[in-house]
mmCIF file of C-alpha atoms and ligand atoms in Angstrom:
data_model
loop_
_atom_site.group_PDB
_atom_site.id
_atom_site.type_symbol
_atom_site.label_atom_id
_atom_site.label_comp_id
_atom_site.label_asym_id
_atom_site.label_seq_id
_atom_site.Cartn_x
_atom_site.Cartn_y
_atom_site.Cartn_z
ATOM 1 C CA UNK A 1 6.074 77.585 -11.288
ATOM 2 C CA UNK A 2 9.439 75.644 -12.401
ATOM 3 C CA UNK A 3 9.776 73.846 -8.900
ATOM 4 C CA UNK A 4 7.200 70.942 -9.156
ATOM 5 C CA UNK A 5 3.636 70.936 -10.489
ATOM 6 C CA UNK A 6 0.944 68.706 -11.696
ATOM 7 C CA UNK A 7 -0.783 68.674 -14.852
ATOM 8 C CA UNK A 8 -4.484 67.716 -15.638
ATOM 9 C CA UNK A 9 -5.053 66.267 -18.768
ATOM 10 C CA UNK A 10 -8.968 67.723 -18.996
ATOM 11 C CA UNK A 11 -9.756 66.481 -22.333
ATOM 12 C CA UNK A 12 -8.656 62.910 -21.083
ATOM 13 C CA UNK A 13 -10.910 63.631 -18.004
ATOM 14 C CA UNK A 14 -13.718 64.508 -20.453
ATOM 15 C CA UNK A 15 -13.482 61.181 -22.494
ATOM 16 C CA UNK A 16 -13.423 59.047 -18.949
ATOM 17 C CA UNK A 17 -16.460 60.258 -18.540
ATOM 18 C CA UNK A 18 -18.361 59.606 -22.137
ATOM 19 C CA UNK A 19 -16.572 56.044 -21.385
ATOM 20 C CA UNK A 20 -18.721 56.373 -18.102
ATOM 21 C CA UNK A 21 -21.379 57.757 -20.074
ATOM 22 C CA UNK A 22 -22.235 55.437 -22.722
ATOM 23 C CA UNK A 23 -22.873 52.534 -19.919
ATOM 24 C CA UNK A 24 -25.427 54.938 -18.033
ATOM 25 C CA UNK A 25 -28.447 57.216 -18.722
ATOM 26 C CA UNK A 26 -26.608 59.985 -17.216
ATOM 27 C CA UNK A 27 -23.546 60.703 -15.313
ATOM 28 C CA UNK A 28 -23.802 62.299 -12.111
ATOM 29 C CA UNK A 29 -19.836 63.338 -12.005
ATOM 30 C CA UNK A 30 -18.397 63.219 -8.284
ATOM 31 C CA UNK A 31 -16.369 66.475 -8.218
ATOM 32 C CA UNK A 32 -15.748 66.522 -4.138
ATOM 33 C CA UNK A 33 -12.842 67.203 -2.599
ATOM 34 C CA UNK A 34 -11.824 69.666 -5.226
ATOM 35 C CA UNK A 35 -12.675 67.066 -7.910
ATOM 36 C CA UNK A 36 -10.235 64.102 -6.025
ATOM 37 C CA UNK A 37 -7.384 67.422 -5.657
ATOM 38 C CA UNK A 38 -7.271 68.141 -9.912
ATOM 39 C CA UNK A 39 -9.927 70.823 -9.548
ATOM 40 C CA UNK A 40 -13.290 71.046 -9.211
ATOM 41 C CA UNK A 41 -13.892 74.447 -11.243
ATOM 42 C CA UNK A 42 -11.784 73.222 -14.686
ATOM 43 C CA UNK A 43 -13.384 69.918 -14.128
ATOM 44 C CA UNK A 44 -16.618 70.984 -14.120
ATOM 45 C CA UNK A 45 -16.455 73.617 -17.068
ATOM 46 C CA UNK A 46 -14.837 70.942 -19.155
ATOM 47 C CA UNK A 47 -17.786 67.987 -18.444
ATOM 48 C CA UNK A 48 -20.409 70.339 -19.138
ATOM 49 C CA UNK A 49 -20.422 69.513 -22.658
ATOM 50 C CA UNK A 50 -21.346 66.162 -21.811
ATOM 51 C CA UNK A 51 -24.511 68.095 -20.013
ATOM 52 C CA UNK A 52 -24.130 65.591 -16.964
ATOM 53 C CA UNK A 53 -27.823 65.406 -14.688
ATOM 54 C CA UNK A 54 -25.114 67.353 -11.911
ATOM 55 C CA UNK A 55 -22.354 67.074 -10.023
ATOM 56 C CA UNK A 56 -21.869 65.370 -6.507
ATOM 57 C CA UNK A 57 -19.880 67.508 -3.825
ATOM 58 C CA UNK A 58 -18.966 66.914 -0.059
ATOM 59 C CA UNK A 59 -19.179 70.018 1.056
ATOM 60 C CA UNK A 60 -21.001 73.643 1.447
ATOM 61 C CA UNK A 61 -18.186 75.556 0.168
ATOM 62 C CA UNK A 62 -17.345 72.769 -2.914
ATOM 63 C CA UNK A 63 -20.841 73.703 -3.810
ATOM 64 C CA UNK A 64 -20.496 77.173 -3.748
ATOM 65 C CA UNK A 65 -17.320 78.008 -5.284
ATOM 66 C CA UNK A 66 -19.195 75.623 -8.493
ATOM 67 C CA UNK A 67 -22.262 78.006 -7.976
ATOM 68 C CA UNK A 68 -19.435 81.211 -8.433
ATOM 69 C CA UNK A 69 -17.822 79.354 -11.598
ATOM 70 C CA UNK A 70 -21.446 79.702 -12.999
ATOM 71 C CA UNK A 71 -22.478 75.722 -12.886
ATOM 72 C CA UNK A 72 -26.341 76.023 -13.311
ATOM 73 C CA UNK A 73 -26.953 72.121 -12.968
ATOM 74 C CA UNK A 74 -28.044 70.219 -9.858
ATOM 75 C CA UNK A 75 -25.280 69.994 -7.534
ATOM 76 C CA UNK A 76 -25.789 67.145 -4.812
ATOM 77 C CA UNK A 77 -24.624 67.604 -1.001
ATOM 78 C CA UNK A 78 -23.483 63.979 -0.442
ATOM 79 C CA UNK A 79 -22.158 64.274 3.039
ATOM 80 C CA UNK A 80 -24.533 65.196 5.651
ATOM 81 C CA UNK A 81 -25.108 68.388 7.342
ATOM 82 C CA UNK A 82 -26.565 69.303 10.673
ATOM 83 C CA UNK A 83 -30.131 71.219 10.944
ATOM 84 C CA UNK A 84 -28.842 74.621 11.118
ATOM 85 C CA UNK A 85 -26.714 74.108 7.936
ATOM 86 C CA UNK A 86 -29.693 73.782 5.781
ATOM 87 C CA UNK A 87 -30.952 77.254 5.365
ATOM 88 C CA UNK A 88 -26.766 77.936 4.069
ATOM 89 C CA UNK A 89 -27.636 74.533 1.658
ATOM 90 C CA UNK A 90 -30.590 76.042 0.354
ATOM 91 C CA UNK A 91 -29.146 79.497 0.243
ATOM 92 C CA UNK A 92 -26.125 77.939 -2.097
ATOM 93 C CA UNK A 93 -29.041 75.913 -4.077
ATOM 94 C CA UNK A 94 -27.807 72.559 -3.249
ATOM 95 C CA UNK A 95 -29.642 69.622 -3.600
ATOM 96 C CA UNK A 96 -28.957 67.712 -0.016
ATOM 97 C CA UNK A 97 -29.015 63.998 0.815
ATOM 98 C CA UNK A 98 -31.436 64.114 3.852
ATOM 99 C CA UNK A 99 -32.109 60.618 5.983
ATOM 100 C CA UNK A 100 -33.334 61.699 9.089
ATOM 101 C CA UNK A 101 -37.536 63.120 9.951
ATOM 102 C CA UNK A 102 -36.467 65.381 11.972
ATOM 103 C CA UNK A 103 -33.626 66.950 9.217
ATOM 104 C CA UNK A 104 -36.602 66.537 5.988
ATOM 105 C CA UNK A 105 -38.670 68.407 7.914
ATOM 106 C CA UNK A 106 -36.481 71.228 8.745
ATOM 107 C CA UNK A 107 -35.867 71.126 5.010
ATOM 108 C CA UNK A 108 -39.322 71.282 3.972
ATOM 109 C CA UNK A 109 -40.686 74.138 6.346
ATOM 110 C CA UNK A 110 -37.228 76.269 4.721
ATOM 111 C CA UNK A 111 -38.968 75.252 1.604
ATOM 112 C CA UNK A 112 -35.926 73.938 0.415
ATOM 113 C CA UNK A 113 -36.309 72.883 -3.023
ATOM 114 C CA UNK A 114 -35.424 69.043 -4.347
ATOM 115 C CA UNK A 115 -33.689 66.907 -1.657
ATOM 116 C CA UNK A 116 -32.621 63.154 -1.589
ATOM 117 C CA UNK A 117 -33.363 60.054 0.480
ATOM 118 C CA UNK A 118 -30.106 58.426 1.406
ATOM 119 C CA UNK A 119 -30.433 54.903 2.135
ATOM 120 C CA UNK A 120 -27.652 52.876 3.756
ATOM 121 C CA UNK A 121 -27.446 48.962 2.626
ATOM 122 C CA UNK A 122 -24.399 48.380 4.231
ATOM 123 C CA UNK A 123 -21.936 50.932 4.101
ATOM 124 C CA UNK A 124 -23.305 52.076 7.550
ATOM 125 C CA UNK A 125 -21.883 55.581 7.174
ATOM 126 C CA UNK A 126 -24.742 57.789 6.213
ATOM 127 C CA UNK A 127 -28.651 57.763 5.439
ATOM 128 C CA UNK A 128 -31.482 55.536 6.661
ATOM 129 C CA UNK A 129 -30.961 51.859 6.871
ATOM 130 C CA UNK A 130 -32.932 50.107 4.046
ATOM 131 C CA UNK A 131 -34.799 48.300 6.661
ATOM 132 C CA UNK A 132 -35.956 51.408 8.593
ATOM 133 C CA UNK A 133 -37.013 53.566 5.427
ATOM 134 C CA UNK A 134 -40.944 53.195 6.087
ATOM 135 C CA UNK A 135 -40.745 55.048 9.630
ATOM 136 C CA UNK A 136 -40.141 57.932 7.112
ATOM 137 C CA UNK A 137 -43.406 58.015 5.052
ATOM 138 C CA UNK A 138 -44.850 60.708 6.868
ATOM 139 C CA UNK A 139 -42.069 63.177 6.251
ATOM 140 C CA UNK A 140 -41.480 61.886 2.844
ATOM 141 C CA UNK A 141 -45.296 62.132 2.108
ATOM 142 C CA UNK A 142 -45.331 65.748 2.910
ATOM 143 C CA UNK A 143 -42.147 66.479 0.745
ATOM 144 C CA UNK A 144 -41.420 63.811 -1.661
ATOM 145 C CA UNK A 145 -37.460 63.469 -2.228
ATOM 146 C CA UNK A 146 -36.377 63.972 -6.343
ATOM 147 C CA UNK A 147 -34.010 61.067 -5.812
ATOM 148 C CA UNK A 148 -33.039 58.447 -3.511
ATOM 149 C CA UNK A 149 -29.476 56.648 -3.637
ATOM 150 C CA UNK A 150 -27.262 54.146 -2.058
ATOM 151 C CA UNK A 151 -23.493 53.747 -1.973
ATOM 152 C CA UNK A 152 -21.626 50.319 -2.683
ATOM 153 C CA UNK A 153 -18.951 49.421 0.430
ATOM 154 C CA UNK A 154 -16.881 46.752 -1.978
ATOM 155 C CA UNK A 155 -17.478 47.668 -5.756
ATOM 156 C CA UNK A 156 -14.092 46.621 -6.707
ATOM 157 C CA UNK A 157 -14.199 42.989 -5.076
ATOM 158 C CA UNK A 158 -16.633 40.697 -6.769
ATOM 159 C CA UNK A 159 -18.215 39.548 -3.873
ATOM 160 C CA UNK A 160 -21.771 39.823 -3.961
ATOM 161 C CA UNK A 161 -22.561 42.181 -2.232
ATOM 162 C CA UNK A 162 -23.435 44.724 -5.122
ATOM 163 C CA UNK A 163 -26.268 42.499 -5.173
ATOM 164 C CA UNK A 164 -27.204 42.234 -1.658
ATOM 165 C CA UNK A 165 -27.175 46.392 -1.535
ATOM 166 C CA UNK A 166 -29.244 46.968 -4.508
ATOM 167 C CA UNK A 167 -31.919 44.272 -3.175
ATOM 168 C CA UNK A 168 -31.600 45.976 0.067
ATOM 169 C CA UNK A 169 -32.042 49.376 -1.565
ATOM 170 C CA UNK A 170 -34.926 47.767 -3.857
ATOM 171 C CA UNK A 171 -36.746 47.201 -0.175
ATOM 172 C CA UNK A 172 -36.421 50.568 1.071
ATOM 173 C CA UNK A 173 -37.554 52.037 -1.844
ATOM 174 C CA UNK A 174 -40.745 49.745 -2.047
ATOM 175 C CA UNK A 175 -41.747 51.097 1.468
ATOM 176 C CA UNK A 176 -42.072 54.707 0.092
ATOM 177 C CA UNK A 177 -44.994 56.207 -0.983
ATOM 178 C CA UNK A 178 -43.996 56.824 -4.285
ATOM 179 C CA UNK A 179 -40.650 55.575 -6.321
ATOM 180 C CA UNK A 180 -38.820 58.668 -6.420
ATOM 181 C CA UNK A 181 -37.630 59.746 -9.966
ATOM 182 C CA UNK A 182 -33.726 59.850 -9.708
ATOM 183 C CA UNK A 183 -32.091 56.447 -8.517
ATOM 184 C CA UNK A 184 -28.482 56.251 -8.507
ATOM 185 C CA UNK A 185 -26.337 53.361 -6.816
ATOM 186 C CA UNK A 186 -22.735 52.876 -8.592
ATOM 187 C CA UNK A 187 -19.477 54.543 -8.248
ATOM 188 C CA UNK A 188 -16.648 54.018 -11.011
ATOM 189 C CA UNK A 189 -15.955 49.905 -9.530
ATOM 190 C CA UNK A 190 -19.855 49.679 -10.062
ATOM 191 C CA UNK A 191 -19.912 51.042 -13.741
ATOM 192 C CA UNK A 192 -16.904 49.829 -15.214
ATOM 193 C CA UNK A 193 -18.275 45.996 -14.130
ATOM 194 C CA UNK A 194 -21.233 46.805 -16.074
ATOM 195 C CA UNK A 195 -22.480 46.872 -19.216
ATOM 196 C CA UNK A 196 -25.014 48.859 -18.224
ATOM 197 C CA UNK A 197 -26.104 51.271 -15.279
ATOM 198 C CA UNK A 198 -29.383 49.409 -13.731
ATOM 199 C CA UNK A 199 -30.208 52.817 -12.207
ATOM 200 C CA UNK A 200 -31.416 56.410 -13.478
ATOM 201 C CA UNK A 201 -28.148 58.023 -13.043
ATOM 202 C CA UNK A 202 -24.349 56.859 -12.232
ATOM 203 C CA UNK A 203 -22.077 58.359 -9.921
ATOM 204 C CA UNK A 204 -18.830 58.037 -10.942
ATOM 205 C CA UNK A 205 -15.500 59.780 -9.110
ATOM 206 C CA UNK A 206 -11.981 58.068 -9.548
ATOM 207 C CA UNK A 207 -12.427 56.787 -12.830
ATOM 208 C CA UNK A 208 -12.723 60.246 -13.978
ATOM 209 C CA UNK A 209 -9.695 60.764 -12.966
ATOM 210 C CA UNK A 210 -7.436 58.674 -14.371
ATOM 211 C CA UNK A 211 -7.768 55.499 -11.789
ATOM 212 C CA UNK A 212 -9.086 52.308 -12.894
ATOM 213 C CA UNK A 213 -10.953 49.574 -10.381
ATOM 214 C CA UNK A 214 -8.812 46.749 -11.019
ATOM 215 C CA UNK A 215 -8.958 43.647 -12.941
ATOM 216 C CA UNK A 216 -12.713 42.692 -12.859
ATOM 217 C CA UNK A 217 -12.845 45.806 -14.674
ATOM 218 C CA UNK A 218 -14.812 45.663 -18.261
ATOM 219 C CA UNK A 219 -12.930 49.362 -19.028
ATOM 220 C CA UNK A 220 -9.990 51.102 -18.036
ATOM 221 C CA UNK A 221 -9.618 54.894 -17.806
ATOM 222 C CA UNK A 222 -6.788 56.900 -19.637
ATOM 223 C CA UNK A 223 -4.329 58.600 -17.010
ATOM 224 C CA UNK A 224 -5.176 62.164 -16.190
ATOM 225 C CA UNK A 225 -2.466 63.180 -13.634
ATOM 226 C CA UNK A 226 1.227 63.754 -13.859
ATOM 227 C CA UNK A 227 3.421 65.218 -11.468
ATOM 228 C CA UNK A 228 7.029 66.419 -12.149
ATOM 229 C CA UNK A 229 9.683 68.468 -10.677
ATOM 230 C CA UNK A 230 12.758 69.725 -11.664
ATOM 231 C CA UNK A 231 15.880 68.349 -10.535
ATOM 232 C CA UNK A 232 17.411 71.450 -8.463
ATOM 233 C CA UNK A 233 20.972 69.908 -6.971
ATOM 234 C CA UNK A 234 23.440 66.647 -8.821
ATOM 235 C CA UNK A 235 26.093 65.529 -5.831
ATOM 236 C CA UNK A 236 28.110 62.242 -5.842
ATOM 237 C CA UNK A 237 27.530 60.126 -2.839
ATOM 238 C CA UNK A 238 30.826 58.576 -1.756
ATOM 239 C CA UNK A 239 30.177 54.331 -1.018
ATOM 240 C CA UNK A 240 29.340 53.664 2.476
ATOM 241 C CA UNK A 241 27.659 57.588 3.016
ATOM 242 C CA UNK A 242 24.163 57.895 3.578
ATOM 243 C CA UNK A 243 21.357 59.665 1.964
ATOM 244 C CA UNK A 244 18.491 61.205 3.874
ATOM 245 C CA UNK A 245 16.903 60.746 7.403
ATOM 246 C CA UNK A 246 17.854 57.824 9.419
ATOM 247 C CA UNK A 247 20.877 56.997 7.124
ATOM 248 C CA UNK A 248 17.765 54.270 5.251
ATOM 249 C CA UNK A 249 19.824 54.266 2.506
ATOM 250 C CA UNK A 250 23.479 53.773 1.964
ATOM 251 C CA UNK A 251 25.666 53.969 -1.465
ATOM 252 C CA UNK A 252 27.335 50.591 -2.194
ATOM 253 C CA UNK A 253 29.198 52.454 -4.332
ATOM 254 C CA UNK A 254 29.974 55.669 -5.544
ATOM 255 C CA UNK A 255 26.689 57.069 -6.894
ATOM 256 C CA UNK A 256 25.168 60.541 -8.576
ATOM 257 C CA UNK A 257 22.023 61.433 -6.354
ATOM 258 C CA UNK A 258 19.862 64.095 -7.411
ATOM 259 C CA UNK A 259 17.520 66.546 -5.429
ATOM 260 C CA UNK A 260 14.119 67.218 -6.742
ATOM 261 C CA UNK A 261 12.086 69.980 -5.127
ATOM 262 C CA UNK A 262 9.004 67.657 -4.213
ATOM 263 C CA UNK A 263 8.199 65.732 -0.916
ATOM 264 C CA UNK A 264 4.873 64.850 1.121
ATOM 265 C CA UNK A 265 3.683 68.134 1.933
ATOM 266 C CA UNK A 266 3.256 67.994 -1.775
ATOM 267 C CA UNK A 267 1.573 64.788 -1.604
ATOM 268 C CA UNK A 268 4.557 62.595 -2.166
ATOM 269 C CA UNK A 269 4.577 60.439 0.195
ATOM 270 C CA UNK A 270 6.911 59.247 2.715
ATOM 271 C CA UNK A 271 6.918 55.825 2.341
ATOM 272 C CA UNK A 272 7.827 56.193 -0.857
ATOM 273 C CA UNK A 273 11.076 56.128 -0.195
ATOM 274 C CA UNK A 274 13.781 53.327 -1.313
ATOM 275 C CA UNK A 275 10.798 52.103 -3.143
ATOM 276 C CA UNK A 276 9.590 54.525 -6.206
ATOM 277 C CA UNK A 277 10.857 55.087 -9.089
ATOM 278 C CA UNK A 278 11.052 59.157 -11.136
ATOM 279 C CA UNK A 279 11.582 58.976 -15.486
ATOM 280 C CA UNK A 280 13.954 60.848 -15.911
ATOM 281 C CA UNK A 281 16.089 61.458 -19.359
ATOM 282 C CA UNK A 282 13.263 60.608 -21.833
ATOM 283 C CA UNK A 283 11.889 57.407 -19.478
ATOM 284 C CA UNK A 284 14.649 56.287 -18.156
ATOM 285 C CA UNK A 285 14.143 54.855 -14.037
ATOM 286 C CA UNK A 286 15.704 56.183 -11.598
ATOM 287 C CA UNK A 287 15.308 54.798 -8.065
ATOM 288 C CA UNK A 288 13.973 57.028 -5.141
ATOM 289 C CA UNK A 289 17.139 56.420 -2.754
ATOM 290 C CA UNK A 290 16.102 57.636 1.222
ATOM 291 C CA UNK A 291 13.526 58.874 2.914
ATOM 292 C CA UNK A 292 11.229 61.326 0.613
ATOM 293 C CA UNK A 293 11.090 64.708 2.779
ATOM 294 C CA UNK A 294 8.983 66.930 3.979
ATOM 295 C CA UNK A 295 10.322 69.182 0.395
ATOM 296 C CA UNK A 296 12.554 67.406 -0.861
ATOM 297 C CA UNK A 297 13.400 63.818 -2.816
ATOM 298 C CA UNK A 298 16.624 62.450 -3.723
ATOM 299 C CA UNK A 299 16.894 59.683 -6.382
ATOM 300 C CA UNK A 300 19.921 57.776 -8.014
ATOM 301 C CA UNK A 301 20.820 59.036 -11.491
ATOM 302 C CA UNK A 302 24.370 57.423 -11.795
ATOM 303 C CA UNK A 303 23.596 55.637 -14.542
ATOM 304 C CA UNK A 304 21.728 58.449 -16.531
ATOM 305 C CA UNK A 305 22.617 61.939 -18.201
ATOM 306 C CA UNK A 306 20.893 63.672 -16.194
ATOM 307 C CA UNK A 307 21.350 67.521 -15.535
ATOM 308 C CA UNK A 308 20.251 70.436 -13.095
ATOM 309 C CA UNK A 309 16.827 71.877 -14.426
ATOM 310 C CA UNK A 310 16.074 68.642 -16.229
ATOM 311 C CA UNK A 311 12.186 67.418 -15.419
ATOM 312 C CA UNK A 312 11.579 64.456 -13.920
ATOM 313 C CA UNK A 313 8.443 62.720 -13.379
ATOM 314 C CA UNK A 314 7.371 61.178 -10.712
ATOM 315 C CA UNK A 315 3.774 60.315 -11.747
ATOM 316 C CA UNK A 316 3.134 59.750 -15.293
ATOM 317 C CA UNK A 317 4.503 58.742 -19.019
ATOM 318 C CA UNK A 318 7.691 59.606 -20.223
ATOM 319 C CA UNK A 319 8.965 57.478 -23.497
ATOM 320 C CA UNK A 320 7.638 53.856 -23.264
ATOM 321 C CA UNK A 321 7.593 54.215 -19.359
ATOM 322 C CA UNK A 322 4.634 55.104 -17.052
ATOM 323 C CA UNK A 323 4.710 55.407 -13.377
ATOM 324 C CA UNK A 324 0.551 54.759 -12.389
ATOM 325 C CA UNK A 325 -1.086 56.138 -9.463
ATOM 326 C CA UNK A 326 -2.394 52.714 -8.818
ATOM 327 C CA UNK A 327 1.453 51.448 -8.191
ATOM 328 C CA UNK A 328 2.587 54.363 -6.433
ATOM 329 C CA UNK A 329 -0.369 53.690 -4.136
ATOM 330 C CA UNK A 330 0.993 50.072 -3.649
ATOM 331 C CA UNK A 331 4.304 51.547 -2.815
ATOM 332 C CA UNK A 332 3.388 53.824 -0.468
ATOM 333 C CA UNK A 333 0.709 51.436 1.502
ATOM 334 C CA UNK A 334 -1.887 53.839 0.647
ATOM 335 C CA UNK A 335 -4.955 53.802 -1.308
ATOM 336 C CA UNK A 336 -5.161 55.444 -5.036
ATOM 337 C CA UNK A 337 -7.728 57.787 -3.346
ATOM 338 C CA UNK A 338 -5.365 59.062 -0.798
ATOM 339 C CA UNK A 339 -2.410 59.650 -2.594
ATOM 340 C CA UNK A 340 -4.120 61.344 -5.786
ATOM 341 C CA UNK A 341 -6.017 63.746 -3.060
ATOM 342 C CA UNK A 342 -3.100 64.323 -1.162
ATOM 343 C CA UNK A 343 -1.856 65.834 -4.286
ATOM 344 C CA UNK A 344 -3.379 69.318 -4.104
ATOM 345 C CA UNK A 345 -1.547 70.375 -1.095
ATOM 346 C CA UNK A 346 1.434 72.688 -2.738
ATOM 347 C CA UNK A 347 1.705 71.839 -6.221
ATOM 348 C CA UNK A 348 0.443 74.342 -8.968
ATOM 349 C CA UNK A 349 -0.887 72.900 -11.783
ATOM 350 C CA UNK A 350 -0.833 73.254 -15.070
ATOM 351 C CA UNK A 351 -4.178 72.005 -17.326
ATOM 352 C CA UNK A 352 -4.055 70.680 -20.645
ATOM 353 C CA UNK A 353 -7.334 70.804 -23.184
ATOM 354 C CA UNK A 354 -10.847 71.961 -21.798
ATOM 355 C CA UNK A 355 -11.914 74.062 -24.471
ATOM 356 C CA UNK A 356 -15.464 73.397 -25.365
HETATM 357 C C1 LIG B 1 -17.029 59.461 -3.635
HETATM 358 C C2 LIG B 1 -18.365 58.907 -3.946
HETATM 359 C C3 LIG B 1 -18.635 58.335 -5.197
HETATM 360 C C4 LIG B 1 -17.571 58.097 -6.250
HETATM 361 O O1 LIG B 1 -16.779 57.003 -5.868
HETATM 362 P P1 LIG B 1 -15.587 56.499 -6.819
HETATM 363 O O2 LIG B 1 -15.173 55.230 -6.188
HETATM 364 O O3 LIG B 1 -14.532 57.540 -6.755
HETATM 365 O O4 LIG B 1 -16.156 56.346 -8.163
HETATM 366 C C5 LIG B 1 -19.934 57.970 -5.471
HETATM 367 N N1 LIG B 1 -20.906 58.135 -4.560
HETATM 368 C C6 LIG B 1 -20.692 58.658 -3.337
HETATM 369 C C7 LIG B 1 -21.816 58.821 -2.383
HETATM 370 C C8 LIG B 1 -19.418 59.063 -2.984
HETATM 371 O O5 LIG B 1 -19.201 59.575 -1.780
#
């Protein structure tokens, strides 16, 4: 594993979350999508000292290979699953997020256990629309939900409509029959604006992680995720020759260019080329010259003593020099989401802390 890997800094993951933690009444951790691509399993094992209410997944499987790693707590099914799915949902003992009569129902006859209600205020992606909720009171009469939740479309923008949602959410929870007993509304953006959570639990995900919600932010996270590689091949680059696909970038002069073993079937993406930056020799920057490869990246070292098998890092501290997700993202025209998930594709990786 000397090619190019990531490591997890768990404990950092772990204090993230008491950040999270001391703003809410619980944490509901969102470990989906293999926890954002650093691992759901190691994730998991190290916030259970926190003793989060549960975990949020996307997924049947996500759910289950938790279940196998021996999580006991609640583990929410956030995205929704057709009828016939929910005898495998109950089978895994998943808590789903049901919206629809005709899918409670199915879930109560299974006698499914604790579901809940999800309510769309805006995002219109999933669950019952706020002002539609009271068409379900007969279902929800005969099988009242443990929870009910919402999900904020623009948390990180300061725009009102945090507001708007929760008022929204406010309404379809006052056409219920009963106030169910679990409420939970904010992502990271939602939490770190906030003193405090207004709801039972909060559902945080990136901020876990290592990626903050920008500057209307009241906290910051501490970075989680590095990814290096090793540099594999040093060649000089005559002036006027060309490095990488379509010849997009040419030596003015002569220059050292070396090859690291990374590209974006690792994650790393594409665009990034001509425009990142790797730390190489103790922090030093060394431009990404050319188009980043399917395996491979080539960046300009001329000016540094570099050699082959040194590290470099591509994501991450080295010496007084960090290289954020959040700018890579910016870079690469992507969103901090993306490229962090895209980052589970190849790379082994290597965790740091965790132990109880
Ligand atoms: C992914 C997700 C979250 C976490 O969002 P972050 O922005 O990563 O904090 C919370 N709730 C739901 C329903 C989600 O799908």
């Amino acid at each position: 594993m000397t090619r190019a890997w990531i490591e997890i800094d768990l404990d950092a993951i772990v204090r993230n979350a008491m950040v999270i933690a001391a703003r809410a009444q619980a944490i509901l951790p969102m470990v989906k999508a293999d926890a954002y691509g650093v691992g759901a399993v190691p994730v998991a094992r190290a916030l259970e000292r926190l003793s989060p209410w549960g975990y949020g997944v996307a997924t049947i499987e996500e759910a289950r290979e938790l279940r196998r790693a021996g999580i006991a707590r609640p583990i929410v099914l956030f995205t929704p699953v057709v009828v016939e799915d929910l005898r495998a949902v109950r089978d895994a003992r998943v808590t789903p997020a049901l919206s629809s009569a005709e899918s409670i129902a199915a879930w109560t006859a299974l006698g499914g256990g604790p579901w809940h209600l999800a309510i769309d205020t805006g995002m219109s992606r999933a669950g019952v629309r706020w002002d539609q909720a009271g068409a379900l009171v007969g279902v929800v009469s005969a099988c009242a939900p443990e929870g009910a939740f919402t999900h904020f479309h623009s948390a990180s923008l300061d725009d009102g409509t945090i507001a708007e949602q929760e008022a929204r959410f406010e309404r379809a929870l006052a056409a219920l029959p009963a106030r169910p007993a679990v409420l939970h509304a904010e992502n990271s953006a939602a939490i770190a604006r906030r003193t405090r959570s207004s709801w039972s639990v909060a559902r945080p995900g990136i901020f876990l992680y290592g990626v903050g919600s920008g500057a209307g932010a009241a906290v910051q996270p501490e970075p989680v995720v590095s990814l290096c590689a090793r540099v594999v091949e040093l060649r000089i680059v005559r002036a006027g020759e060309t490095v990488s696909y379509d010849a997009a970038y040419r030596a003015d002069s002569d220059r050292v260019i070396a090859t690291l073993p990374v590209g974006y079937a690792d994650g790393y993406r594409r665009a990034l080329g001509n425009r990142a930056h790797a730390l190489v020799a103790g922090g030093l920057r060394a431009p990404v010259v050319g188009v980043v490869t399917m395996d491979m990246t080539m960046i300009d070292v001329t000016e540094f003593p570099v050699a082959i098998g040194d590290v470099a890092t591509l994501i991450g501290s080295e010496g007084s020099e960090r290289l954020g997700i959040e700018t890579l993202a910016a870079q690469a025209g992507a969103s901090p989401y993306e490229l962090l998930t895209a980052l589970r594709a190849r790379l082994p990786r290597r965790y740091r802390g965790g132990e109880g």
